[in-house]
Coordinates of C-alpha atoms and ligand atoms in Angstrom, one line a residue:
M30 CA 18.9 -9.9 18.6
D31 CA 21.8 -8.1 16.9
F32 CA 21.2 -4.9 15.1
I33 CA 20.1 -5.5 11.5
A34 CA 21.8 -3.1 9.1
S35 CA 20.0 -1.7 6.1
A36 CA 21.5 -2.9 2.8
L37 CA 20.3 0.2 0.9
S38 CA 22.8 1.0 -1.9
H39 CA 21.1 3.5 -4.2
L40 CA 17.9 4.6 -5.9
T41 CA 16.9 4.1 -9.5
C42 CA 14.2 5.7 -11.6
S43 CA 11.5 3.1 -12.5
R44 CA 11.2 4.7 -16.0
C45 CA 14.6 6.0 -17.2
D46 CA 16.8 3.9 -14.9
T47 CA 18.9 6.9 -13.8
R48 CA 20.8 6.2 -10.6
H49 CA 20.4 8.5 -7.6
E50 CA 22.4 8.8 -4.4
P51 CA 20.7 7.1 -1.5
D52 CA 21.5 9.5 1.4
E53 CA 20.3 12.7 -0.2
I54 CA 16.7 14.0 -0.1
H55 CA 14.8 13.0 -3.2
R56 CA 11.2 13.2 -4.4
F57 CA 10.9 11.7 -7.9
C58 CA 13.1 11.6 -11.0
A59 CA 13.5 14.6 -13.3
C60 CA 11.8 12.5 -16.0
G61 CA 8.7 12.2 -13.8
G62 CA 9.2 8.6 -12.8
P63 CA 8.9 7.2 -9.3
L64 CA 12.3 6.3 -7.6
Y65 CA 12.8 2.8 -6.3
P66 CA 15.3 2.1 -3.5
R67 CA 17.8 -0.6 -4.4
Y68 CA 19.8 -2.8 -2.0
D69 CA 23.1 -4.7 -2.0
L70 CA 21.2 -8.0 -2.3
D71 CA 24.4 -10.1 -2.2
S72 CA 24.9 -9.0 1.4
V73 CA 21.4 -10.1 2.4
S74 CA 21.3 -13.7 3.5
W75 CA 18.0 -15.0 4.8
T76 CA 16.9 -18.4 5.7
P77 CA 13.6 -19.4 7.2
E78 CA 15.5 -20.3 10.4
S79 CA 17.5 -17.1 10.6
L80 CA 14.3 -15.1 10.2
A81 CA 12.6 -17.1 12.9
N82 CA 14.9 -15.5 15.5
R83 CA 14.1 -11.9 14.5
P84 CA 11.5 -9.7 16.4
G85 CA 8.0 -9.5 15.0
G86 CA 6.5 -6.7 13.0
L87 CA 7.8 -4.8 10.0
W88 CA 11.2 -3.9 11.2
R89 CA 12.2 -7.6 11.2
Y90 CA 13.0 -7.0 7.5
A91 CA 15.2 -4.0 8.3
D92 CA 18.0 -5.2 5.9
L93 CA 15.6 -4.8 3.0
L94 CA 14.4 -1.4 4.3
P95 CA 16.0 2.0 3.8
V96 CA 16.4 3.3 7.3
R97 CA 20.0 3.0 8.5
A98 CA 20.0 4.1 12.2
P99 CA 17.9 2.2 14.8
E100 CA 17.0 5.4 16.6
H101 CA 15.2 6.6 13.4
R102 CA 13.1 3.4 13.0
I103 CA 9.8 4.8 14.3
C104 CA 7.6 2.1 15.7
L105 CA 3.9 1.9 16.7
G106 CA 3.6 -1.9 16.3
E107 CA 3.1 -1.9 12.5
G108 CA 3.1 -5.1 10.4
G109 CA 2.8 -8.7 11.5
T110 CA -0.8 -8.8 10.6
P111 CA -2.6 -12.2 10.5
L112 CA -3.3 -14.1 7.4
L113 CA -6.8 -15.5 8.1
R114 CA -8.6 -18.3 6.3
L115 CA -12.1 -17.2 5.2
A116 CA -13.7 -20.6 5.1
R117 CA -17.3 -19.5 5.1
I118 CA -17.0 -16.6 2.7
G119 CA -14.7 -18.8 0.5
N120 CA -17.3 -21.5 0.4
H121 CA -20.0 -18.9 -0.4
I122 CA -18.1 -17.5 -3.4
G123 CA -16.8 -20.9 -4.6
L124 CA -13.2 -20.9 -3.4
N125 CA -11.6 -23.7 -1.5
E126 CA -8.8 -21.6 -0.1
L127 CA -9.5 -17.9 0.3
L128 CA -7.0 -16.1 2.6
A129 CA -7.2 -12.6 3.9
K130 CA -4.4 -10.4 5.2
D131 CA -6.1 -8.3 7.8
E132 CA -4.3 -5.0 7.5
G133 CA -7.0 -3.3 9.5
L134 CA -5.1 -4.4 12.6
N135 CA -2.2 -2.0 11.9
P136 CA -1.7 1.2 13.9
T137 CA -4.5 3.8 12.9
G138 CA -6.4 0.9 11.3
S139 CA -5.0 0.5 7.9
F140 CA -2.1 -0.7 5.7
K141 CA -1.2 2.9 5.2
A142 CA 0.7 2.6 8.5
R143 CA 3.4 0.5 6.7
G144 CA 4.2 3.1 4.0
L145 CA 4.0 6.1 6.2
C146 CA 6.1 4.4 8.9
L147 CA 8.9 4.1 6.4
A148 CA 8.4 7.5 4.8
A149 CA 8.4 9.3 8.2
S150 CA 11.3 7.2 9.6
R151 CA 13.5 7.8 6.5
A152 CA 12.5 11.5 6.4
R153 CA 13.5 12.0 10.0
E154 CA 16.8 10.2 9.3
L155 CA 17.5 12.7 6.4
G156 CA 16.8 15.7 8.7
I157 CA 13.2 16.5 7.5
T158 CA 11.0 18.0 10.2
T159 CA 7.6 18.5 8.5
L160 CA 5.7 16.1 6.2
S161 CA 2.7 17.1 4.1
I162 CA 0.2 14.9 2.3
P163 CA -3.0 14.9 0.3
T164 CA -5.1 12.0 1.5
A165 CA -8.4 10.2 0.9
G166 CA -8.5 9.4 4.6
N167 CA -6.3 6.5 5.9
A168 CA -2.9 7.8 4.7
G169 CA -3.5 11.1 6.6
S170 CA -4.2 9.2 9.8
A171 CA -1.1 7.1 9.5
M172 CA 1.2 10.1 8.6
A173 CA -0.1 12.1 11.5
A174 CA 0.5 9.2 13.9
Y175 CA 4.1 8.6 12.7
C176 CA 4.8 12.3 12.8
A177 CA 3.6 12.6 16.3
R178 CA 5.6 9.5 17.4
G179 CA 8.7 10.8 15.6
G180 CA 8.4 14.4 16.9
M181 CA 7.7 15.8 13.4
R182 CA 5.0 18.1 12.2
A183 CA 2.1 16.9 10.0
V184 CA 0.3 18.9 7.3
I185 CA -2.8 17.3 5.8
Y186 CA -5.0 18.3 2.8
V187 CA -8.2 16.2 2.6
P188 CA -11.3 16.2 0.5
R189 CA -14.4 17.6 2.1
E190 CA -16.3 14.3 1.5
T191 CA -13.9 12.3 3.7
P192 CA -15.8 10.8 6.7
P193 CA -15.6 13.1 9.8
E194 CA -14.1 10.4 12.0
F195 CA -10.8 10.9 10.1
L196 CA -10.9 14.7 10.7
T197 CA -11.3 14.2 14.4
E198 CA -8.4 11.8 14.4
Y199 CA -6.1 14.2 12.5
R200 CA -6.9 16.9 15.0
D201 CA -6.2 14.8 18.0
L202 CA -2.9 13.5 16.5
G203 CA -1.8 17.2 16.2
A204 CA -1.9 17.6 12.4
Q205 CA -2.5 20.9 10.6
V206 CA -5.5 20.2 8.4
T207 CA -7.0 21.9 5.3
I208 CA -10.3 20.7 3.9
V209 CA -10.5 20.9 0.1
D210 CA -13.5 20.7 -2.3
G211 CA -13.1 17.8 -4.8
T212 CA -10.9 14.7 -4.8
I213 CA -7.5 13.8 -3.6
S214 CA -6.1 15.2 -6.8
D215 CA -7.6 18.6 -5.9
A216 CA -6.2 18.3 -2.4
G217 CA -2.7 17.6 -4.0
A218 CA -3.0 20.7 -6.2
R219 CA -4.0 22.9 -3.3
M220 CA -1.2 21.5 -1.2
A221 CA 1.3 22.3 -4.0
S222 CA 0.0 25.8 -4.3
E223 CA 0.4 26.5 -0.6
A224 CA 3.6 24.6 0.0
R225 CA 6.2 26.1 2.3
D226 CA 9.9 25.5 1.9
D227 CA 10.2 23.3 5.0
W228 CA 7.3 20.9 4.0
F229 CA 8.3 17.6 2.5
P230 CA 5.4 16.1 0.5
V231 CA 4.9 12.3 0.9
S232 CA 2.3 12.0 -1.9
T233 CA 1.9 8.4 -3.2
L234 CA 5.1 7.4 -5.1
Q235 CA 6.3 11.0 -5.2
E236 CA 8.9 10.1 -2.6
P237 CA 10.8 6.8 -2.6
Y238 CA 10.1 5.2 0.7
R239 CA 6.3 4.7 1.2
L240 CA 6.8 1.9 -1.4
E241 CA 9.3 0.2 0.9
G242 CA 6.8 0.1 3.7
K243 CA 4.1 -1.4 1.5
K244 CA 6.7 -3.9 0.2
T245 CA 6.6 -5.5 3.6
M246 CA 3.1 -6.8 2.9
G247 CA 4.7 -9.0 0.2
L248 CA 7.6 -10.0 2.4
E249 CA 5.3 -11.0 5.2
L250 CA 2.9 -12.8 2.9
A251 CA 5.7 -14.9 1.5
E252 CA 7.0 -15.8 4.9
Q253 CA 3.5 -16.6 6.3
L254 CA 3.0 -19.0 3.3
A255 CA 6.3 -20.7 3.9
W256 CA 7.8 -19.1 0.7
Q257 CA 5.1 -20.4 -1.7
L258 CA 3.3 -17.4 -3.2
P259 CA -0.5 -17.8 -3.8
D260 CA -2.0 -18.1 -7.3
V261 CA -3.9 -14.9 -7.1
I262 CA -3.6 -11.6 -5.1
L263 CA -6.5 -9.1 -5.1
Y264 CA -5.7 -5.6 -4.1
P265 CA -8.0 -2.5 -3.9
T266 CA -6.1 0.0 -6.1
G267 CA -6.1 3.7 -5.7
G268 CA -2.5 5.1 -6.0
G269 CA -1.3 1.5 -6.3
T270 CA 1.6 1.5 -3.9
G271 CA 0.8 -1.8 -2.4
L272 CA 0.6 -3.6 -5.7
L273 CA 3.9 -2.2 -6.8
G274 CA 5.5 -2.7 -3.4
M275 CA 4.5 -6.4 -3.3
W276 CA 5.8 -7.0 -6.8
K277 CA 9.1 -5.4 -5.8
A278 CA 9.2 -7.6 -2.7
F279 CA 8.8 -10.8 -4.8
D280 CA 11.6 -9.7 -7.1
E281 CA 14.0 -9.0 -4.2
L282 CA 13.0 -12.3 -2.5
E283 CA 13.8 -14.1 -5.7
A284 CA 17.2 -12.3 -6.0
I285 CA 18.2 -13.4 -2.5
G286 CA 17.1 -17.0 -3.1
M287 CA 13.9 -17.2 -1.0
L288 CA 11.5 -17.5 -4.0
D289 CA 11.5 -19.0 -7.4
S290 CA 10.3 -17.1 -10.5
R291 CA 6.6 -18.0 -10.2
R292 CA 4.3 -15.0 -9.4
P293 CA 0.7 -14.6 -8.4
R294 CA -1.7 -13.0 -10.9
M295 CA -2.2 -9.5 -9.5
I296 CA -5.7 -8.2 -9.7
A297 CA -6.4 -4.5 -9.3
V298 CA -9.9 -3.8 -7.9
Q299 CA -11.4 -0.3 -8.4
A300 CA -14.8 1.3 -7.8
E301 CA -17.3 1.6 -10.6
G302 CA -17.4 5.4 -10.0
C303 CA -13.6 5.8 -10.3
A304 CA -11.7 3.2 -12.4
P305 CA -8.9 4.9 -14.4
I306 CA -6.7 1.8 -14.2
V307 CA -9.4 -0.6 -15.2
K308 CA -10.3 1.6 -18.2
A309 CA -6.7 1.8 -19.4
F310 CA -6.1 -1.9 -18.8
E311 CA -9.2 -2.9 -20.9
A312 CA -8.2 -0.4 -23.6
G313 CA -4.7 -1.9 -23.8
D314 CA -3.2 1.5 -22.9
S315 CA 0.2 1.9 -21.1
S316 CA -1.0 5.0 -19.1
A317 CA -4.3 6.0 -17.5
A318 CA -6.2 9.2 -18.3
P319 CA -7.6 11.1 -15.3
W320 CA -11.1 10.0 -14.3
E321 CA -13.8 12.7 -14.4
N322 CA -16.4 13.1 -11.6
A323 CA -15.0 10.4 -9.4
T324 CA -17.4 9.2 -6.8
T325 CA -17.5 6.2 -4.5
V326 CA -18.2 5.4 -0.8
A327 CA -14.7 3.7 -0.9
N328 CA -12.8 7.0 -0.5
G329 CA -9.4 5.3 -0.7
L330 CA -10.4 4.3 -4.3
R331 CA -11.4 7.9 -5.3
V332 CA -8.1 8.5 -7.0
P333 CA -8.7 10.0 -10.4
K334 CA -5.1 9.8 -11.5
A335 CA -2.4 7.5 -10.1
F336 CA 1.1 9.0 -10.3
A337 CA 2.4 5.5 -11.0
D338 CA -0.3 4.5 -13.5
R339 CA 2.3 3.1 -16.0
E340 CA 4.0 1.0 -13.4
I341 CA 0.7 -0.4 -12.1
L342 CA -0.5 -1.3 -15.6
S343 CA 2.8 -3.0 -16.4
V344 CA 2.7 -5.1 -13.2
I345 CA -0.9 -6.3 -13.8
R346 CA 0.1 -7.3 -17.3
A347 CA 3.4 -8.9 -16.4
S348 CA 1.6 -11.0 -13.8
K349 CA -1.1 -12.1 -16.3
G350 CA -3.6 -10.5 -13.9
T351 CA -6.5 -8.3 -14.6
A352 CA -8.4 -5.2 -13.4
I353 CA -12.1 -5.1 -12.4
T354 CA -14.6 -2.5 -11.1
I355 CA -17.1 -3.1 -8.3
D356 CA -20.1 -1.0 -7.5
D357 CA -20.7 0.6 -4.1
D358 CA -23.8 -1.4 -3.3
A359 CA -22.0 -4.7 -3.8
M360 CA -19.1 -3.5 -1.7
L361 CA -21.3 -2.5 1.2
A362 CA -23.3 -5.8 1.0
M363 CA -20.1 -7.8 1.1
L364 CA -18.8 -5.6 4.0
R365 CA -21.8 -6.7 6.0
L366 CA -21.7 -10.3 5.0
L367 CA -18.0 -10.5 5.9
A368 CA -18.7 -8.9 9.3
G369 CA -21.6 -11.2 10.0
V370 CA -20.1 -14.5 9.0
E371 CA -16.4 -14.0 9.7
G372 CA -16.3 -11.3 12.3
I373 CA -14.1 -9.0 10.3
Y374 CA -15.3 -5.5 10.0
T375 CA -13.5 -4.3 7.0
A376 CA -13.4 -1.0 4.9
P377 CA -15.5 -0.8 1.7
E378 CA -12.3 -0.7 -0.4
A379 CA -11.3 -4.1 1.1
A380 CA -14.8 -5.6 0.8
A381 CA -14.6 -4.8 -2.9
T382 CA -11.8 -7.3 -3.3
I383 CA -14.0 -10.2 -2.1
V384 CA -16.8 -9.2 -4.5
A385 CA -14.1 -9.1 -7.2
A386 CA -13.1 -12.6 -6.3
Q387 CA -16.7 -13.8 -6.4
R388 CA -17.2 -12.3 -9.9
L389 CA -13.9 -13.7 -11.2
V390 CA -14.7 -17.2 -9.9
A391 CA -18.1 -17.0 -11.6
D392 CA -16.7 -16.0 -14.9
G393 CA -13.9 -18.7 -14.8
T394 CA -10.9 -16.3 -14.4
I395 CA -10.2 -17.7 -11.0
H396 CA -10.6 -21.5 -10.4
A397 CA -12.1 -23.0 -7.3
D398 CA -8.9 -24.8 -6.3
E399 CA -6.6 -21.8 -6.6
R400 CA -5.1 -20.3 -3.5
V401 CA -6.4 -16.7 -3.4
V402 CA -5.2 -13.9 -1.1
T403 CA -7.1 -10.7 -0.6
F404 CA -5.8 -7.7 1.2
L405 CA -8.2 -6.2 3.7
T406 CA -6.5 -2.9 3.6
G407 CA -8.3 -1.1 6.4
N408 CA -11.0 -1.6 9.0
A409 CA -14.5 -0.1 8.9
Y410 CA -14.5 1.9 12.1
K411 CA -13.7 5.3 10.6
Y412 CA -16.4 4.9 7.9
L413 CA -19.3 4.3 10.3
S414 CA -21.0 7.6 9.5
S415 CA -21.1 6.6 5.8
L416 CA -22.3 3.0 6.3
Ligands
PLP9 C1 -8.7 1.2 3.0 C2 -7.9 1.5 1.7 N1 -7.8 0.6 0.8 C3 -7.1 0.8 -0.4 C4 -6.6 2.1 -0.7 C5 -5.9 2.3 -2.0 O1 -4.5 2.2 -1.7 P1 -3.4 2.6 -2.7 O2 -3.5 4.1 -2.9 O3 -2.1 2.2 -2.1 O4 -3.7 1.9 -4.0 C6 -6.7 3.1 0.3 C7 -6.2 4.4 0.0 O5 -6.5 5.4 0.6 C8 -7.4 2.8 1.5 O6 -7.5 3.7 2.5

C-alpha cells in the first residue's frame, strides 16, 4: 500500500471562522471557539473499491487526518471496531435493527484511544514532548498509552472519585498523576494553575486534533454501513467530541461524494446527576450553564461544563435529534442485561445509551423499524470496583 498523504490545509474557528495556519501549535481561537482542521477535499478521491485496498484501523483514513509524516502516526491498533447487531436487546426494547459500535475493543478499552492517538501523534509531529490532561478516567488512560508509545511525557489530573483501576493503569503507563477533589472541571482548573511551560494541554476541544480522531467513528460507521447512514445515533455525551467529530465526518464524506445530504438524528445521552446539555436543550438555550454538584457512577458523563456546549447543542438541533437523561440504577441494570444476553461488558456511560433507546422507542421518538446505532464507548473492566 502506498503512503497516504494528509490533505490538511488549514484550521478554522468553529465560532468566528478565523483561519489559522495548520503547521503551527494551536490550542483554541482567541474568541474562545474550538478550532476545526480543514482539508483540501478536492484532492481526496475515495471509492468503496479504493478503500478496500487500504490497511485496517484508523490510519486507513490518513488523507482526512492531520498527521503528515508516517513516522509520527503513533499506532496501538486503534479503530476498526466491530458494528454488532444486538438482536436480543433490540427485540427486548422494541427495535428491529439495533446496532452497537463496540468501542471498548480499542487500546486501553475505550473510544478515547481514537482522539488521543491523533492528539499525541500531531503533537509529536509539531515538536511537543509533554501532554497534560484533566480526565474523568478513560481519556487519561489513552493519553498515557499514546505518550508512552510515542516517547512523550504524560501529566494527568484526575478527580478523587475515579475508580482506582484507572490510577493503577496511569502509574504503570508511566504518567505523572495528581488526584484532585471535585470533578473534571476542578481537575482542569488545578492543572491550569500548576501548568509548566513545556506542558501542552489536550483538554477536550481545547486543541484541534482529538476531534479528528473521534471523527473516525463516523468514517468507519459510514463505511461499515456501505455508505448509508442510520436513522438515529445515540451517544453518551460528556465533553461531546464524538458527537461533533461524527458530524464533521459526515460533512466531509458528503463533500467528497461518498454520502448524500441525509443525516441521522443525533441523540445526546447524559446522566440524571449531571445533564447540562439536556437542560440547555430543553430550555431552548444556545449554551449550557455549569451543572452544580455533579454526581453519577458514569464518571465519563460527570462533565459539569462542556467547552464546546454551543457546538454540541447546534448539532443536536441541526440533526433534529434530542437529548435525554438516564439515572444510574437504570444504566447499571442495562449494563448487566447487555452483559448477560449479548456478552458485551460495557461501561455505564455506554449502557445509558441503550436505556435511552428503550425510553425513546416507548415514547414514540424512535420507531421500531428505524435503524439505530449506539456507541458503546468503553468497556466495564476499569469500573469493576464501582459496580
Ligand atoms: C466510556 C465513556 N463514554 C462517554 C464519555 C463522554 O465522552 P465525550 O467527553 O467525548 O462526550 C466518556 C468520557 O470520559 C467515557 O469515558
